[in-house]
Amino acid sequence: MKNWRMSIAVASGFILLFINTYILLTNNNIDRFKILHGTTFVKKVDLRETMESSGVVAPSDEYFVYYDDQYSEIDEIFVEEGERISIGAQLFRYKDEHLEQTLKQLYNRKERLENQLEKIEDDIDTLQMELYKRDDEELQSSLDMSEFIKSEIRDKEYEKDLIKLNIDDIQDEINLLETKKEQLVIKSKVAGVVTKINPLAQKQDDIVMAIHSDQLYEIQGKASEFDIQKMKEGQKVIVRPKAIPHEELIGSIKQITMIPLNKPSVEDKASYYPYMVELNGPSELLQLGYHLDIDIVLKERENVIAVPLHAVIKENKENYIFVLRKGVLEKRKVQLGQQIKGKQEIIKGLEEGERIVRNPSKDLKDQMKVIMPVQHRALTKKGMEDFTKEQIVRLIIKGVME
């Protein structure tokens, strides 16, 4: 009995296979499906590109403030030797005569325009009073004069608007220069005692001031002449003590000194320059002498939608991604952001949770119907046990029919 039933099942399978093959080969009206491999779901991620460096926890001794030769000279010093200062204290100010002269001229121009504006507003008030008087008279000559006064008022109002625009433009220039003027004032990045002042500093990296820091330690790093070009003060860094590699401390570059650590030599492949790191907050993990891995953050985007680089197709200066929705491909235009470590940020065009083609082939088209290959690894005995016999039969029939 068992052999008889088995024979019928095998024969039925071959008949079904033959019929389906015949239909596919002879009927051109049947929709053709593309088997699609390699899809992924859109997620929000953190993107970060870093540059490796190294450092050490060193005793904090003196913090030096160096001369910047983009300015002409030091104008005024606000502290004295032996004075205790706090973080952010004003130390000295550079002189910039051109900036001061330009600011003076702008303020004078603004004052003249404000005087003109006040005069025009007085004229408009006088004309409006005259117009009010004329409106009470019915003589033709009075009506003609009223029209003339109205015309004068319109001209004055137009002139008033122009002056206001000029004043606004001048104020924008003043604000910009005042910001630059504030940058002439150098403030302390550490708390401590001023130990040395050199008011005659005139060359790049001359020491203007030395401050004995209150900090117990400082983080000192070094970077090659090639890497130092990519660094700037205030840049974010991630510090990992080699003794505690799973710990991360966040900080920023506090100071870069463009004086080589060692005497330059033609036999050296590169010169190395020191820099200092300031942590965002105190840490009890660090001890004097600890060696550190320091990652200098070059690019960073947090909680953004990003896809694999190969998922993006470029056509006619536009960028597209194939999005899979209910077995149909949609060729969707997207707006790109930054490209970081094999990932492409998508600013506009995709939503979190959508399914996209990871590496689209050239034969994919918009509105193409696709099918996904069976994931054999997902077909486990335990997984199949979760379905009833009726559900299994229904799924097989649906798969054959579709």
GROMACS .gro file of C-alpha atoms in nm:
model
  402
    1MET     CA    1   0.000   0.000   0.000
    2LYS     CA    2   0.281   0.238   0.090
    3ASN     CA    3   0.465   0.170  -0.241
    4TRP     CA    4   0.143   0.231  -0.433
    5ARG     CA    5   0.087   0.569  -0.266
    6MET     CA    6   0.453   0.665  -0.313
    7SER     CA    7   0.435   0.584  -0.684
    8ILE     CA    8   0.125   0.801  -0.727
    9ALA     CA    9   0.294   1.093  -0.545
   10VAL     CA   10   0.610   1.070  -0.761
   11ALA     CA   11   0.407   1.042  -1.081
   12SER     CA   12   0.194   1.340  -0.982
   13GLY     CA   13   0.506   1.543  -0.916
   14PHE     CA   14   0.652   1.464  -1.260
   15ILE     CA   15   0.322   1.547  -1.430
   16LEU     CA   16   0.298   1.879  -1.246
   17LEU     CA   17   0.661   1.959  -1.336
   18PHE     CA   18   0.598   1.875  -1.703
   19ILE     CA   19   0.282   2.087  -1.723
   20ASN     CA   20   0.448   2.393  -1.562
   21THR     CA   21   0.756   2.364  -1.786
   22TYR     CA   22   0.537   2.341  -2.096
   23ILE     CA   23   0.334   2.646  -1.996
   24LEU     CA   24   0.643   2.852  -1.926
   25LEU     CA   25   0.800   2.767  -2.261
   26THR     CA   26   0.489   2.819  -2.474
   27ASN     CA   27   0.301   3.107  -2.310
   28ASN     CA   28   0.461   3.449  -2.363
   29ASN     CA   29   0.196   3.627  -2.156
   30ILE     CA   30   0.321   3.492  -1.826
   31ASP     CA   31   0.497   3.748  -1.609
   32ARG     CA   32   0.871   3.682  -1.584
   33PHE     CA   33   1.031   3.715  -1.242
   34LYS     CA   34   1.390   3.808  -1.157
   35ILE     CA   35   1.554   3.611  -0.879
   36LEU     CA   36   1.699   3.872  -0.647
   37HIS     CA   37   2.000   3.810  -0.426
   38GLY     CA   38   2.140   4.039  -0.162
   39THR     CA   39   1.899   4.277   0.008
   40THR     CA   40   1.925   4.466   0.334
   41PHE     CA   41   1.702   4.674   0.557
   42VAL     CA   42   1.760   5.048   0.596
   43LYS     CA   43   1.880   5.142   0.944
   44LYS     CA   44   1.993   5.452   1.127
   45VAL     CA   45   2.357   5.425   1.229
   46ASP     CA   46   2.650   5.630   1.358
   47LEU     CA   47   2.920   5.695   1.096
   48ARG     CA   48   3.272   5.783   1.200
   49GLU     CA   49   3.606   5.814   1.022
   50THR     CA   50   3.910   5.838   1.247
   51MET     CA   51   4.287   5.864   1.229
   52GLU     CA   52   4.498   5.661   1.470
   53SER     CA   53   4.747   5.828   1.699
   54SER     CA   54   4.914   5.758   2.032
   55GLY     CA   55   4.970   5.941   2.358
   56VAL     CA   56   5.064   5.918   2.722
   57VAL     CA   57   4.940   6.050   3.056
   58ALA     CA   58   5.217   6.287   3.166
   59PRO     CA   59   5.264   6.501   3.477
   60SER     CA   60   5.106   6.840   3.432
   61ASP     CA   61   5.371   7.107   3.468
   62GLU     CA   62   5.348   7.424   3.261
   63TYR     CA   63   5.102   7.520   2.995
   64PHE     CA   64   5.246   7.749   2.728
   65VAL     CA   65   5.067   8.013   2.521
   66TYR     CA   66   5.246   8.073   2.191
   67TYR     CA   67   5.259   8.379   1.965
   68ASP     CA   68   5.053   8.369   1.645
   69ASP     CA   69   5.223   8.560   1.364
   70GLN     CA   70   4.900   8.623   1.172
   71TYR     CA   71   4.869   8.925   1.401
   72SER     CA   72   5.103   9.224   1.405
   73GLU     CA   73   5.186   9.262   1.774
   74ILE     CA   74   5.055   9.227   2.128
   75ASP     CA   75   4.839   9.525   2.221
   76GLU     CA   76   4.766   9.469   2.590
   77ILE     CA   77   4.838   9.209   2.861
   78PHE     CA   78   4.568   9.156   3.123
   79VAL     CA   79   4.752   8.943   3.384
   80GLU     CA   80   5.072   8.961   3.586
   81GLU     CA   81   5.335   8.706   3.682
   82GLY     CA   82   5.234   8.521   3.998
   83GLU     CA   83   4.864   8.586   3.941
   84ARG     CA   84   4.625   8.292   3.985
   85ILE     CA   85   4.382   8.257   3.695
   86SER     CA   86   4.086   8.036   3.608
   87ILE     CA   87   3.989   7.864   3.282
   88GLY     CA   88   3.865   8.124   3.035
   89ALA     CA   89   4.052   8.415   3.197
   90GLN     CA   90   4.162   8.686   2.951
   91LEU     CA   91   4.541   8.675   2.912
   92PHE     CA   92   4.629   8.930   2.643
   93ARG     CA   93   4.500   9.094   2.325
   94TYR     CA   94   4.658   9.127   1.982
   95LYS     CA   95   4.657   9.457   1.793
   96ASP     CA   96   4.488   9.488   1.457
   97GLU     CA   97   4.495   9.851   1.346
   98HIS     CA   98   4.324   9.782   1.014
   99LEU     CA   99   4.032   9.614   1.189
  100GLU     CA  100   3.999   9.901   1.437
  101GLN     CA  101   4.011  10.160   1.159
  102THR     CA  102   3.749   9.975   0.955
  103LEU     CA  103   3.520   9.945   1.256
  104LYS     CA  104   3.555  10.318   1.327
  105GLN     CA  105   3.461  10.402   0.967
  106LEU     CA  106   3.160  10.172   0.976
  107TYR     CA  107   3.032  10.319   1.302
  108ASN     CA  108   3.069  10.672   1.156
  109ARG     CA  109   2.878  10.573   0.840
  110LYS     CA  110   2.604  10.415   1.047
  111GLU     CA  111   2.573  10.727   1.262
  112ARG     CA  112   2.541  10.953   0.954
  113LEU     CA  113   2.274  10.731   0.805
  114GLU     CA  114   2.082  10.722   1.133
  115ASN     CA  115   2.088  11.103   1.138
  116GLN     CA  116   1.955  11.110   0.781
  117LEU     CA  117   1.686  10.861   0.876
  118GLU     CA  118   1.579  11.078   1.170
  119LYS     CA  119   1.563  11.386   0.943
  120ILE     CA  120   1.349  11.199   0.683
  121GLU     CA  121   1.109  11.077   0.952
  122ASP     CA  122   1.069  11.437   1.074
  123ASP     CA  123   1.000  11.548   0.715
  124ILE     CA  124   0.736  11.276   0.674
  125ASP     CA  125   0.567  11.383   0.999
  126THR     CA  126   0.560  11.748   0.880
  127LEU     CA  127   0.417  11.650   0.539
  128GLN     CA  128   0.149  11.435   0.701
  129MET     CA  129   0.045  11.725   0.924
  130GLU     CA  130   0.021  11.951   0.619
  131LEU     CA  131  -0.180  11.687   0.435
  132TYR     CA  132  -0.420  11.662   0.728
  133LYS     CA  133  -0.484  12.036   0.708
  134ARG     CA  134  -0.535  12.029   0.331
  135ASP     CA  135  -0.789  11.747   0.355
  136ASP     CA  136  -1.024  11.982   0.540
  137GLU     CA  137  -1.029  12.226   0.244
  138GLU     CA  138  -1.231  12.165  -0.072
  139LEU     CA  139  -1.066  12.415  -0.308
  140GLN     CA  140  -0.913  12.272  -0.628
  141SER     CA  141  -0.579  12.431  -0.548
  142SER     CA  142  -0.586  12.260  -0.210
  143LEU     CA  143  -0.665  11.921  -0.371
  144ASP     CA  144  -0.377  11.959  -0.613
  145MET     CA  145  -0.145  12.044  -0.326
  146SER     CA  146  -0.266  11.735  -0.137
  147GLU     CA  147  -0.169  11.511  -0.428
  148PHE     CA  148   0.171  11.677  -0.442
  149ILE     CA  149   0.221  11.621  -0.068
  150LYS     CA  150   0.122  11.255  -0.099
  151SER     CA  151   0.377  11.212  -0.375
  152GLU     CA  152   0.643  11.372  -0.155
  153ILE     CA  153   0.553  11.138   0.131
  154ARG     CA  154   0.589  10.833  -0.098
  155ASP     CA  155   0.932  10.951  -0.211
  156LYS     CA  156   1.038  11.008   0.148
  157GLU     CA  157   0.914  10.662   0.252
  158TYR     CA  158   1.112  10.503  -0.032
  159GLU     CA  159   1.425  10.695   0.069
  160LYS     CA  160   1.366  10.589   0.430
  161ASP     CA  161   1.351  10.219   0.330
  162LEU     CA  162   1.676  10.246   0.134
  163ILE     CA  163   1.855  10.403   0.430
  164LYS     CA  164   1.727  10.130   0.661
  165LEU     CA  165   1.864   9.864   0.425
  166ASN     CA  166   2.202  10.040   0.421
  167ILE     CA  167   2.205  10.057   0.801
  168ASP     CA  168   2.126   9.684   0.822
  169ASP     CA  169   2.411   9.600   0.582
  170ILE     CA  170   2.656   9.811   0.780
  171GLN     CA  171   2.540   9.649   1.106
  172ASP     CA  172   2.610   9.304   0.957
  173GLU     CA  173   2.965   9.414   0.871
  174ILE     CA  174   3.010   9.557   1.220
  175ASN     CA  175   2.889   9.233   1.382
  176LEU     CA  176   3.134   9.030   1.174
  177LEU     CA  177   3.428   9.253   1.263
  178GLU     CA  178   3.330   9.266   1.630
  179THR     CA  179   3.342   8.884   1.632
  180LYS     CA  180   3.691   8.899   1.481
  181LYS     CA  181   3.786   9.159   1.739
  182GLU     CA  182   3.679   8.922   2.019
  183GLN     CA  183   3.910   8.660   1.871
  184LEU     CA  184   4.203   8.896   1.924
  185VAL     CA  185   4.163   8.833   2.297
  186ILE     CA  186   4.345   8.514   2.402
  187LYS     CA  187   4.192   8.326   2.694
  188SER     CA  188   4.343   8.062   2.920
  189LYS     CA  189   4.253   7.698   2.863
  190VAL     CA  190   4.377   7.593   3.206
  191ALA     CA  191   4.352   7.709   3.566
  192GLY     CA  192   4.674   7.783   3.749
  193VAL     CA  193   4.939   8.046   3.823
  194VAL     CA  194   5.107   8.267   3.561
  195THR     CA  195   5.481   8.199   3.592
  196LYS     CA  196   5.624   8.386   3.292
  197ILE     CA  197   5.523   8.669   3.057
  198ASN     CA  198   5.708   8.770   2.740
  199PRO     CA  199   5.548   9.090   2.600
  200LEU     CA  200   5.814   9.112   2.323
  201ALA     CA  201   5.722   8.788   2.148
  202GLN     CA  202   5.710   8.851   1.772
  203LYS     CA  203   5.775   8.522   1.592
  204GLN     CA  204   5.552   8.222   1.534
  205ASP     CA  205   5.561   7.983   1.836
  206ASP     CA  206   5.750   8.229   2.059
  207ILE     CA  207   5.630   8.169   2.415
  208VAL     CA  208   5.414   8.462   2.525
  209MET     CA  209   5.306   8.319   2.857
  210ALA     CA  210   5.369   8.017   3.081
  211ILE     CA  211   5.108   7.895   3.330
  212HIS     CA  212   5.169   7.637   3.604
  213SER     CA  213   4.860   7.420   3.572
  214ASP     CA  214   4.647   7.304   3.865
  215GLN     CA  215   4.582   6.975   3.686
  216LEU     CA  216   4.754   6.666   3.823
  217TYR     CA  217   4.817   6.529   3.476
  218GLU     CA  218   4.772   6.604   3.108
  219ILE     CA  219   4.734   6.392   2.797
  220GLN     CA  220   5.018   6.441   2.553
  221GLY     CA  221   5.006   6.297   2.201
  222LYS     CA  222   5.228   6.305   1.897
  223ALA     CA  223   5.148   6.310   1.526
  224SER     CA  224   5.361   6.292   1.213
  225GLU     CA  225   5.407   6.584   0.977
  226PHE     CA  226   5.157   6.413   0.744
  227ASP     CA  227   4.887   6.354   1.007
  228ILE     CA  228   4.924   6.690   1.181
  229GLN     CA  229   4.788   6.858   0.864
  230LYS     CA  230   4.450   6.692   0.928
  231MET     CA  231   4.429   6.810   1.287
  232LYS     CA  232   4.306   7.131   1.446
  233GLU     CA  233   4.236   7.260   1.795
  234GLY     CA  234   3.890   7.169   1.921
  235GLN     CA  235   3.874   6.851   1.712
  236LYS     CA  236   3.700   6.557   1.879
  237VAL     CA  237   3.916   6.264   1.996
  238ILE     CA  238   3.847   5.923   2.150
  239VAL     CA  239   4.099   5.809   2.411
  240ARG     CA  240   4.148   5.442   2.508
  241PRO     CA  241   4.396   5.344   2.782
  242LYS     CA  242   4.597   5.043   2.659
  243ALA     CA  243   4.576   4.897   3.008
  244ILE     CA  244   4.192   4.921   2.995
  245PRO     CA  245   4.117   4.880   2.621
  246HIS     CA  246   3.739   4.845   2.664
  247GLU     CA  247   3.710   5.194   2.818
  248GLU     CA  248   3.654   5.501   2.600
  249LEU     CA  249   3.704   5.862   2.705
  250ILE     CA  250   3.586   6.153   2.490
  251GLY     CA  251   3.779   6.477   2.461
  252SER     CA  252   3.919   6.729   2.216
  253ILE     CA  253   4.253   6.862   2.097
  254LYS     CA  254   4.343   7.149   2.327
  255GLN     CA  255   4.670   7.261   2.175
  256ILE     CA  256   4.895   7.180   1.877
  257THR     CA  257   5.258   7.291   1.882
  258MET     CA  258   5.434   7.312   1.547
  259ILE     CA  259   5.780   7.253   1.696
  260PRO     CA  260   5.919   6.901   1.628
  261LEU     CA  261   5.972   6.679   1.930
  262ASN     CA  262   6.322   6.589   1.810
  263LYS     CA  263   6.585   6.777   1.613
  264PRO     CA  264   6.495   6.739   1.245
  265SER     CA  265   6.725   6.520   1.035
  266VAL     CA  266   6.730   6.434   0.664
  267GLU     CA  267   6.769   6.070   0.762
  268ASP     CA  268   6.431   6.066   0.937
  269LYS     CA  269   6.130   5.963   0.732
  270ALA     CA  270   5.910   6.212   0.915
  271SER     CA  271   5.909   6.465   1.197
  272TYR     CA  272   5.667   6.434   1.487
  273TYR     CA  273   5.484   6.719   1.658
  274PRO     CA  274   5.326   6.729   2.006
  275TYR     CA  275   4.966   6.805   2.086
  276MET     CA  276   4.759   6.810   2.403
  277VAL     CA  277   4.418   6.654   2.465
  278GLU     CA  278   4.152   6.784   2.702
  279LEU     CA  279   3.889   6.538   2.825
  280ASN     CA  280   3.525   6.642   2.840
  281GLY     CA  281   3.518   6.555   3.208
  282PRO     CA  282   3.740   6.424   3.488
  283SER     CA  283   3.833   6.055   3.486
  284GLU     CA  284   3.954   5.833   3.769
  285LEU     CA  285   4.066   5.565   3.523
  286LEU     CA  286   4.381   5.742   3.407
  287GLN     CA  287   4.704   5.718   3.600
  288LEU     CA  288   5.038   5.886   3.537
  289GLY     CA  289   5.237   5.696   3.277
  290TYR     CA  290   4.942   5.522   3.113
  291HIS     CA  291   4.993   5.480   2.739
  292LEU     CA  292   4.695   5.563   2.522
  293ASP     CA  293   4.543   5.488   2.183
  294ILE     CA  294   4.398   5.812   2.049
  295ASP     CA  295   4.152   5.823   1.759
  296ILE     CA  296   4.130   6.165   1.594
  297VAL     CA  297   3.777   6.205   1.455
  298LEU     CA  298   3.797   6.333   1.096
  299LYS     CA  299   3.431   6.286   1.000
  300GLU     CA  300   3.130   6.196   1.210
  301ARG     CA  301   2.756   6.169   1.154
  302GLU     CA  302   2.529   6.039   1.430
  303ASN     CA  303   2.194   5.859   1.396
  304VAL     CA  304   2.168   5.894   1.019
  305ILE     CA  305   2.029   5.668   0.745
  306ALA     CA  306   2.318   5.499   0.565
  307VAL     CA  307   2.348   5.225   0.301
  308PRO     CA  308   2.634   5.025   0.145
  309LEU     CA  309   2.821   5.226  -0.118
  310HIS     CA  310   2.739   4.975  -0.396
  311ALA     CA  311   2.363   5.014  -0.331
  312VAL     CA  312   2.371   5.359  -0.497
  313ILE     CA  313   2.338   5.386  -0.875
  314LYS     CA  314   2.447   5.704  -1.054
  315GLU     CA  315   2.269   5.795  -1.377
  316ASN     CA  316   2.271   6.132  -1.556
  317LYS     CA  317   2.410   6.312  -1.249
  318GLU     CA  318   2.128   6.170  -1.034
  319ASN     CA  319   2.152   5.901  -0.765
  320TYR     CA  320   1.911   5.609  -0.728
  321ILE     CA  321   1.849   5.311  -0.502
  322PHE     CA  322   1.631   5.007  -0.576
  323VAL     CA  323   1.368   4.968  -0.303
  324LEU     CA  324   1.182   4.638  -0.272
  325ARG     CA  325   0.811   4.662  -0.193
  326LYS     CA  326   0.579   4.356  -0.208
  327GLY     CA  327   0.790   4.178  -0.470
  328VAL     CA  328   0.825   4.484  -0.697
  329LEU     CA  329   1.133   4.704  -0.739
  330GLU     CA  330   1.107   5.080  -0.719
  331LYS     CA  331   1.395   5.281  -0.865
  332ARG     CA  332   1.395   5.574  -0.626
  333LYS     CA  333   1.594   5.899  -0.649
  334VAL     CA  334   1.787   5.986  -0.333
  335GLN     CA  335   1.992   6.276  -0.201
  336LEU     CA  336   2.338   6.182  -0.075
  337GLY     CA  337   2.526   6.304   0.231
  338GLN     CA  338   2.873   6.213   0.347
  339GLN     CA  339   3.060   5.898   0.246
  340ILE     CA  340   3.234   5.737   0.543
  341LYS     CA  341   3.409   5.399   0.561
  342GLY     CA  342   3.216   5.212   0.294
  343LYS     CA  343   2.882   5.362   0.393
  344GLN     CA  344   2.683   5.631   0.212
  345GLU     CA  345   2.467   5.868   0.413
  346ILE     CA  346   2.122   5.927   0.261
  347ILE     CA  347   1.980   6.270   0.341
  348LYS     CA  348   1.651   6.232   0.154
  349GLY     CA  349   1.464   5.954  -0.023
  350LEU     CA  350   1.476   5.657   0.217
  351GLU     CA  351   1.296   5.568   0.537
  352GLU     CA  352   1.420   5.351   0.819
  353GLY     CA  353   1.300   4.988   0.786
  354GLU     CA  354   1.266   4.987   0.405
  355ARG     CA  355   1.425   4.698   0.215
  356ILE     CA  356   1.679   4.781  -0.056
  357VAL     CA  357   1.900   4.595  -0.302
  358ARG     CA  358   2.252   4.577  -0.162
  359ASN     CA  359   2.444   4.549  -0.491
  360PRO     CA  360   2.208   4.596  -0.789
  361SER     CA  361   2.295   4.440  -1.126
  362LYS     CA  362   2.262   4.631  -1.452
  363ASP     CA  363   1.957   4.434  -1.567
  364LEU     CA  364   1.734   4.556  -1.282
  365LYS     CA  365   1.455   4.794  -1.386
  366ASP     CA  366   1.192   5.010  -1.222
  367GLN     CA  367   0.867   4.817  -1.145
  368MET     CA  368   1.037   4.484  -1.216
  369LYS     CA  369   0.883   4.188  -1.031
  370VAL     CA  370   1.132   3.984  -0.831
  371ILE     CA  371   1.139   3.678  -0.610
  372MET     CA  372   1.373   3.599  -0.324
  373PRO     CA  373   1.559   3.266  -0.306
  374VAL     CA  374   1.463   3.033  -0.022
  375GLN     CA  375   1.686   3.071   0.280
  376HIS     CA  376   1.758   2.699   0.337
  377ARG     CA  377   1.928   2.763   0.668
  378ALA     CA  378   1.599   2.899   0.799
  379LEU     CA  379   1.418   2.570   0.721
  380THR     CA  380   1.489   2.382   1.043
  381LYS     CA  381   1.299   2.085   1.177
  382LYS     CA  382   1.212   2.281   1.490
  383GLY     CA  383   1.080   2.566   1.279
  384MET     CA  384   0.861   2.338   1.071
  385GLU     CA  385   0.712   2.188   1.386
  386ASP     CA  386   0.550   2.528   1.455
  387PHE     CA  387   0.316   2.477   1.152
  388THR     CA  388   0.014   2.248   1.138
  389LYS     CA  389  -0.019   1.993   0.853
  390GLU     CA  390  -0.298   2.204   0.701
  391GLN     CA  391  -0.078   2.516   0.706
  392ILE     CA  392   0.207   2.328   0.538
  393VAL     CA  393  -0.024   2.205   0.258
  394ARG     CA  394  -0.163   2.555   0.205
  395LEU     CA  395   0.189   2.703   0.180
  396ILE     CA  396   0.297   2.436  -0.074
  397ILE     CA  397  -0.013   2.499  -0.291
  398LYS     CA  398   0.040   2.877  -0.272
  399GLY     CA  399   0.403   2.836  -0.376
  400VAL     CA  400   0.311   2.621  -0.675
  401MET     CA  401   0.026   2.845  -0.791
  402GLU     CA  402   0.222   3.170  -0.758
   0.00000   0.00000   0.00000
